[in-house]
PDB file of C-alpha atoms and ligand atoms in Angstrom:
ATOM      1  CA  UNK A  32       5.001  11.693   0.934  1.00  0.00           C
ATOM      2  CA  UNK A  33       2.591   8.901   0.102  1.00  0.00           C
ATOM      3  CA  UNK A  34       3.903   6.338  -2.367  1.00  0.00           C
ATOM      4  CA  UNK A  35       1.343   5.118  -4.862  1.00  0.00           C
ATOM      5  CA  UNK A  36       1.780   1.932  -6.887  1.00  0.00           C
ATOM      6  CA  UNK A  37      -0.455  -0.230  -9.040  1.00  0.00           C
ATOM      7  CA  UNK A  38       0.689  -1.930 -12.242  1.00  0.00           C
ATOM      8  CA  UNK A  39       3.867  -4.023 -12.151  1.00  0.00           C
ATOM      9  CA  UNK A  40       5.509  -1.946 -14.921  1.00  0.00           C
ATOM     10  CA  UNK A  41       4.835   1.401 -13.228  1.00  0.00           C
ATOM     11  CA  UNK A  42       6.964   3.051 -10.460  1.00  0.00           C
ATOM     12  CA  UNK A  43       7.177   0.806  -7.381  1.00  0.00           C
ATOM     13  CA  UNK A  44       5.685  -1.958  -9.511  1.00  0.00           C
ATOM     14  CA  UNK A  45       7.460  -4.545  -7.338  1.00  0.00           C
ATOM     15  CA  UNK A  46       4.808  -3.811  -4.682  1.00  0.00           C
ATOM     16  CA  UNK A  47       2.111  -5.105  -7.032  1.00  0.00           C
ATOM     17  CA  UNK A  48       1.007  -8.689  -6.477  1.00  0.00           C
ATOM     18  CA  UNK A  49       1.267  -9.077 -10.238  1.00  0.00           C
ATOM     19  CA  UNK A  50       5.063  -8.581 -10.241  1.00  0.00           C
ATOM     20  CA  UNK A  51       6.996 -11.688 -11.268  1.00  0.00           C
ATOM     21  CA  UNK A  52       8.588 -12.460  -7.911  1.00  0.00           C
ATOM     22  CA  UNK A  53       7.945 -16.108  -7.141  1.00  0.00           C
ATOM     23  CA  UNK A  54       7.336 -17.604  -3.713  1.00  0.00           C
ATOM     24  CA  UNK A  55       7.516 -21.063  -2.180  1.00  0.00           C
ATOM     25  CA  UNK A  56       4.557 -21.680   0.111  1.00  0.00           C
ATOM     26  CA  UNK A  57       3.189 -24.972   1.437  1.00  0.00           C
ATOM     27  CA  UNK A  58       5.742 -26.923  -0.596  1.00  0.00           C
ATOM     28  CA  UNK A  59       4.706 -25.353  -3.907  1.00  0.00           C
ATOM     29  CA  UNK A  60       6.403 -22.697  -6.057  1.00  0.00           C
ATOM     30  CA  UNK A  61       4.032 -19.929  -7.195  1.00  0.00           C
ATOM     31  CA  UNK A  62       5.150 -17.557  -9.985  1.00  0.00           C
ATOM     32  CA  UNK A  63       3.510 -14.508  -8.371  1.00  0.00           C
ATOM     33  CA  UNK A  64       1.696 -13.606  -5.145  1.00  0.00           C
ATOM     34  CA  UNK A  65      -1.417 -13.216  -7.284  1.00  0.00           C
ATOM     35  CA  UNK A  66      -1.275 -16.868  -8.414  1.00  0.00           C
ATOM     36  CA  UNK A  67      -1.063 -17.999  -4.792  1.00  0.00           C
ATOM     37  CA  UNK A  68      -3.778 -15.627  -3.556  1.00  0.00           C
ATOM     38  CA  UNK A  69      -6.269 -16.567  -6.286  1.00  0.00           C
ATOM     39  CA  UNK A  70      -5.661 -20.298  -5.743  1.00  0.00           C
ATOM     40  CA  UNK A  71      -6.258 -20.032  -1.989  1.00  0.00           C
ATOM     41  CA  UNK A  72      -9.834 -18.890  -2.683  1.00  0.00           C
ATOM     42  CA  UNK A  73     -10.714 -22.490  -3.583  1.00  0.00           C
ATOM     43  CA  UNK A  74      -8.861 -24.559  -0.985  1.00  0.00           C
ATOM     44  CA  UNK A  75     -11.411 -27.012   0.431  1.00  0.00           C
ATOM     45  CA  UNK A  76     -14.219 -25.771  -1.821  1.00  0.00           C
ATOM     46  CA  UNK A  77     -16.197 -27.871  -4.307  1.00  0.00           C
ATOM     47  CA  UNK A  78     -14.345 -26.000  -7.071  1.00  0.00           C
ATOM     48  CA  UNK A  79     -10.862 -26.916  -5.805  1.00  0.00           C
ATOM     49  CA  UNK A  80     -10.173 -28.573  -9.190  1.00  0.00           C
ATOM     50  CA  UNK A  81      -9.438 -25.088 -10.514  1.00  0.00           C
ATOM     51  CA  UNK A  82      -6.349 -24.713  -8.295  1.00  0.00           C
ATOM     52  CA  UNK A  83      -3.857 -26.469 -10.638  1.00  0.00           C
ATOM     53  CA  UNK A  84      -5.126 -24.347 -13.538  1.00  0.00           C
ATOM     54  CA  UNK A  85      -4.593 -21.151 -11.548  1.00  0.00           C
ATOM     55  CA  UNK A  86      -1.140 -22.408 -10.570  1.00  0.00           C
ATOM     56  CA  UNK A  87      -0.270 -23.098 -14.228  1.00  0.00           C
ATOM     57  CA  UNK A  88      -1.635 -19.804 -15.597  1.00  0.00           C
ATOM     58  CA  UNK A  89       1.082 -18.160 -17.719  1.00  0.00           C
ATOM     59  CA  UNK A  90       0.376 -14.679 -16.324  1.00  0.00           C
ATOM     60  CA  UNK A  91      -1.031 -13.214 -13.095  1.00  0.00           C
ATOM     61  CA  UNK A  92      -3.783 -11.621 -15.173  1.00  0.00           C
ATOM     62  CA  UNK A  93      -4.888 -15.089 -16.304  1.00  0.00           C
ATOM     63  CA  UNK A  94      -4.615 -16.439 -12.748  1.00  0.00           C
ATOM     64  CA  UNK A  95      -6.789 -13.550 -11.536  1.00  0.00           C
ATOM     65  CA  UNK A  96      -9.339 -14.087 -14.306  1.00  0.00           C
ATOM     66  CA  UNK A  97      -9.704 -17.755 -13.273  1.00  0.00           C
ATOM     67  CA  UNK A  98     -10.000 -16.870  -9.591  1.00  0.00           C
ATOM     68  CA  UNK A  99     -12.522 -14.086 -10.217  1.00  0.00           C
ATOM     69  CA  UNK A 100     -15.012 -16.260 -12.100  1.00  0.00           C
ATOM     70  CA  UNK A 101     -18.243 -15.505 -10.259  1.00  0.00           C
ATOM     71  CA  UNK A 102     -19.880 -18.887 -10.935  1.00  0.00           C
ATOM     72  CA  UNK A 103     -17.248 -20.805  -8.952  1.00  0.00           C
ATOM     73  CA  UNK A 104     -17.657 -21.680  -5.273  1.00  0.00           C
ATOM     74  CA  UNK A 105     -15.212 -19.881  -2.972  1.00  0.00           C
ATOM     75  CA  UNK A 106     -14.118 -21.513   0.269  1.00  0.00           C
ATOM     76  CA  UNK A 107     -16.621 -20.642   2.987  1.00  0.00           C
ATOM     77  CA  UNK A 108     -14.176 -18.860   5.258  1.00  0.00           C
ATOM     78  CA  UNK A 109     -12.619 -16.766   2.482  1.00  0.00           C
ATOM     79  CA  UNK A 110     -13.682 -13.381   3.868  1.00  0.00           C
ATOM     80  CA  UNK A 111     -12.285 -14.335   7.266  1.00  0.00           C
ATOM     81  CA  UNK A 112      -8.896 -15.537   6.025  1.00  0.00           C
ATOM     82  CA  UNK A 113      -8.097 -13.511   2.920  1.00  0.00           C
ATOM     83  CA  UNK A 114      -6.121 -10.743   4.631  1.00  0.00           C
ATOM     84  CA  UNK A 115      -3.982 -13.289   6.482  1.00  0.00           C
ATOM     85  CA  UNK A 116      -3.502 -15.305   3.265  1.00  0.00           C
ATOM     86  CA  UNK A 117      -2.346 -12.167   1.464  1.00  0.00           C
ATOM     87  CA  UNK A 118      -0.063 -11.073   4.299  1.00  0.00           C
ATOM     88  CA  UNK A 119       1.696 -14.439   4.449  1.00  0.00           C
ATOM     89  CA  UNK A 120       2.354 -14.375   0.695  1.00  0.00           C
ATOM     90  CA  UNK A 121       3.543 -10.745   0.638  1.00  0.00           C
ATOM     91  CA  UNK A 122       5.863 -11.368   3.611  1.00  0.00           C
ATOM     92  CA  UNK A 123       7.315 -14.435   1.843  1.00  0.00           C
ATOM     93  CA  UNK A 124       7.857 -12.399  -1.334  1.00  0.00           C
ATOM     94  CA  UNK A 125       9.916  -9.735   0.436  1.00  0.00           C
ATOM     95  CA  UNK A 126      11.842 -12.269   2.522  1.00  0.00           C
ATOM     96  CA  UNK A 127      12.725 -14.194  -0.659  1.00  0.00           C
ATOM     97  CA  UNK A 128      13.867 -11.357  -2.940  1.00  0.00           C
ATOM     98  CA  UNK A 129      16.630  -9.145  -1.531  1.00  0.00           C
ATOM     99  CA  UNK A 130      16.467  -6.522  -4.303  1.00  0.00           C
ATOM    100  CA  UNK A 131      12.823  -5.620  -3.738  1.00  0.00           C
ATOM    101  CA  UNK A 132      13.237  -5.949   0.037  1.00  0.00           C
ATOM    102  CA  UNK A 133      15.701  -3.042  -0.252  1.00  0.00           C
ATOM    103  CA  UNK A 134      13.150  -1.041  -2.258  1.00  0.00           C
ATOM    104  CA  UNK A 135      10.562  -1.643   0.473  1.00  0.00           C
ATOM    105  CA  UNK A 136      12.928  -0.750   3.325  1.00  0.00           C
ATOM    106  CA  UNK A 137      14.052   2.417   1.539  1.00  0.00           C
ATOM    107  CA  UNK A 138      10.476   3.728   1.596  1.00  0.00           C
ATOM    108  CA  UNK A 139      11.167   4.597   5.245  1.00  0.00           C
ATOM    109  CA  UNK A 140       7.951   5.343   7.068  1.00  0.00           C
ATOM    110  CA  UNK A 141       6.021   6.548   4.051  1.00  0.00           C
ATOM    111  CA  UNK A 142       2.423   5.589   3.523  1.00  0.00           C
ATOM    112  CA  UNK A 143       2.058   2.958   0.756  1.00  0.00           C
ATOM    113  CA  UNK A 144      -1.127   2.897  -1.295  1.00  0.00           C
ATOM    114  CA  UNK A 145      -2.316   0.552  -4.021  1.00  0.00           C
ATOM    115  CA  UNK A 146      -3.691   3.084  -6.471  1.00  0.00           C
ATOM    116  CA  UNK A 147      -6.326   0.863  -8.025  1.00  0.00           C
ATOM    117  CA  UNK A 148      -9.158   2.795  -9.654  1.00  0.00           C
ATOM    118  CA  UNK A 149     -11.530  -0.146  -9.169  1.00  0.00           C
ATOM    119  CA  UNK A 150     -10.538  -1.913  -5.960  1.00  0.00           C
ATOM    120  CA  UNK A 151     -11.809  -0.344  -2.728  1.00  0.00           C
ATOM    121  CA  UNK A 152     -10.697  -3.271  -0.565  1.00  0.00           C
ATOM    122  CA  UNK A 153      -7.062  -3.978  -1.484  1.00  0.00           C
ATOM    123  CA  UNK A 154      -6.562  -0.537  -2.992  1.00  0.00           C
ATOM    124  CA  UNK A 155      -7.760   3.036  -2.497  1.00  0.00           C
ATOM    125  CA  UNK A 156     -10.286   3.038  -5.332  1.00  0.00           C
ATOM    126  CA  UNK A 157     -10.974   5.840  -7.781  1.00  0.00           C
ATOM    127  CA  UNK A 158     -11.711   8.481  -5.142  1.00  0.00           C
ATOM    128  CA  UNK A 159      -8.955   7.450  -2.673  1.00  0.00           C
ATOM    129  CA  UNK A 160     -11.440   6.405   0.042  1.00  0.00           C
ATOM    130  CA  UNK A 161     -10.765   2.665  -0.283  1.00  0.00           C
ATOM    131  CA  UNK A 162      -9.463   0.526   2.581  1.00  0.00           C
ATOM    132  CA  UNK A 163      -6.023  -0.015   1.014  1.00  0.00           C
ATOM    133  CA  UNK A 164      -5.439  -3.372   2.684  1.00  0.00           C
ATOM    134  CA  UNK A 165      -2.520  -4.214   0.370  1.00  0.00           C
ATOM    135  CA  UNK A 166      -0.753  -0.964   1.276  1.00  0.00           C
ATOM    136  CA  UNK A 167      -1.361  -1.666   4.974  1.00  0.00           C
ATOM    137  CA  UNK A 168       0.040  -5.193   4.599  1.00  0.00           C
ATOM    138  CA  UNK A 169       3.171  -3.844   2.895  1.00  0.00           C
ATOM    139  CA  UNK A 170       3.665  -1.366   5.745  1.00  0.00           C
ATOM    140  CA  UNK A 171       3.313  -4.103   8.360  1.00  0.00           C
ATOM    141  CA  UNK A 172       5.627  -6.431   6.390  1.00  0.00           C
ATOM    142  CA  UNK A 173       8.190  -3.583   6.195  1.00  0.00           C
ATOM    143  CA  UNK A 174       7.988  -3.274   9.993  1.00  0.00           C
ATOM    144  CA  UNK A 175       8.276  -7.021  10.536  1.00  0.00           C
ATOM    145  CA  UNK A 176      11.338  -7.289   8.286  1.00  0.00           C
ATOM    146  CA  UNK A 177      12.991  -4.389  10.141  1.00  0.00           C
ATOM    147  CA  UNK A 178      12.437  -6.202  13.430  1.00  0.00           C
ATOM    148  CA  UNK A 179      13.804  -9.460  11.986  1.00  0.00           C
ATOM    149  CA  UNK A 180      16.891  -7.624  10.685  1.00  0.00           C
ATOM    150  CA  UNK A 181      17.544  -5.946  14.040  1.00  0.00           C
ATOM    151  CA  UNK A 182      17.264  -9.314  15.787  1.00  0.00           C
ATOM    152  CA  UNK A 183      19.793 -10.730  13.301  1.00  0.00           C
ATOM    153  CA  UNK A 184      22.226  -7.898  14.121  1.00  0.00           C
ATOM    154  CA  UNK A 185      21.801  -8.529  17.860  1.00  0.00           C
ATOM    155  CA  UNK A 186      22.335 -12.251  17.293  1.00  0.00           C
ATOM    156  CA  UNK A 187      25.531 -11.590  15.290  1.00  0.00           C
ATOM    157  CA  UNK A 188      26.881  -9.179  17.952  1.00  0.00           C
ATOM    158  CA  UNK A 189      26.506 -11.763  20.693  1.00  0.00           C
ATOM    159  CA  UNK A 190      27.897 -14.741  18.805  1.00  0.00           C
TER     160      UNK A 190
HETATM  161  N1  AOF B 245      -2.427  -4.941  -9.251  1.00  0.00           N
HETATM  162  C1  AOF B 245      -3.497  -5.306  -9.981  1.00  0.00           C
HETATM  163  C2  AOF B 245      -4.718  -5.655  -9.358  1.00  0.00           C
HETATM  164  N2  AOF B 245      -4.861  -5.605  -7.996  1.00  0.00           N
HETATM  165  C3  AOF B 245      -4.827  -6.832  -7.249  1.00  0.00           C
HETATM  166  O1  AOF B 245      -5.960  -7.647  -7.512  1.00  0.00           O
HETATM  167  C4  AOF B 245      -6.102  -8.561  -6.436  1.00  0.00           C
HETATM  168  C5  AOF B 245      -7.534  -8.576  -5.946  1.00  0.00           C
HETATM  169  O2  AOF B 245      -8.182  -9.573  -6.621  1.00  0.00           O
HETATM  170  P1  AOF B 245      -9.684  -9.995  -6.264  1.00  0.00           P
HETATM  171  O3  AOF B 245      -9.739 -10.194  -4.782  1.00  0.00           O
HETATM  172  O4  AOF B 245      -9.874 -11.245  -7.019  1.00  0.00           O
HETATM  173  O5  AOF B 245     -10.528  -8.877  -6.747  1.00  0.00           O
HETATM  174  C6  AOF B 245      -5.169  -8.102  -5.335  1.00  0.00           C
HETATM  175  O6  AOF B 245      -3.972  -8.855  -5.413  1.00  0.00           O
HETATM  176  C7  AOF B 245      -4.904  -6.678  -5.742  1.00  0.00           C
HETATM  177  O7  AOF B 245      -3.691  -6.199  -5.204  1.00  0.00           O
HETATM  178  N3  AOF B 245      -5.749  -6.039 -10.135  1.00  0.00           N
HETATM  179  C8  AOF B 245      -5.649  -6.088 -11.501  1.00  0.00           C
HETATM  180  O8  AOF B 245      -6.600  -6.471 -12.186  1.00  0.00           O
HETATM  181  N4  AOF B 245      -4.497  -5.741 -12.108  1.00  0.00           N
HETATM  182  C9  AOF B 245      -3.415  -5.358 -11.422  1.00  0.00           C
HETATM  183  O9  AOF B 245      -2.371  -5.091 -12.025  1.00  0.00           O
END
């Protein structure tokens, strides 16, 4: 059965990038994946001055609002790197927080879908035809963590 998630306070809200599960990446602590993701849009761009403001935003909604401002200059390679940027942050989130890692692993092999009514790239959009890249990343992170855990078991058995 497909598992749908969207807002952080709804079922499976820990799969939302807006959930308050902080990550350390590139020597910096980010309060949510969303803070990190929005800030990465401006690395190396002429509007990089916005990055500390995104980092300091009290909520992921405010971080997203800053990052979505259409008059600011995104880094030139953003469309090429954004899926990898997101995957790295989501992987770090589930490696860092054991409680939500368990939630992810317990979804077995179910399909995971970000049920956003407006986002046809990261989510499935209003009519469920969206690309669901966030759901796909979560599924691949789930697989990667399973492999890492099985390697740990093998390592423990032979040491
Ligand atoms: N969960 C969630 C959203 N969805 C998230 O928005 C991000 C996409 O941002 P952008 O690329 O700037 O359009 C991405 O992390 C996606 O998962 N958006 C929201 O306004 N509220 C929310 O609770």
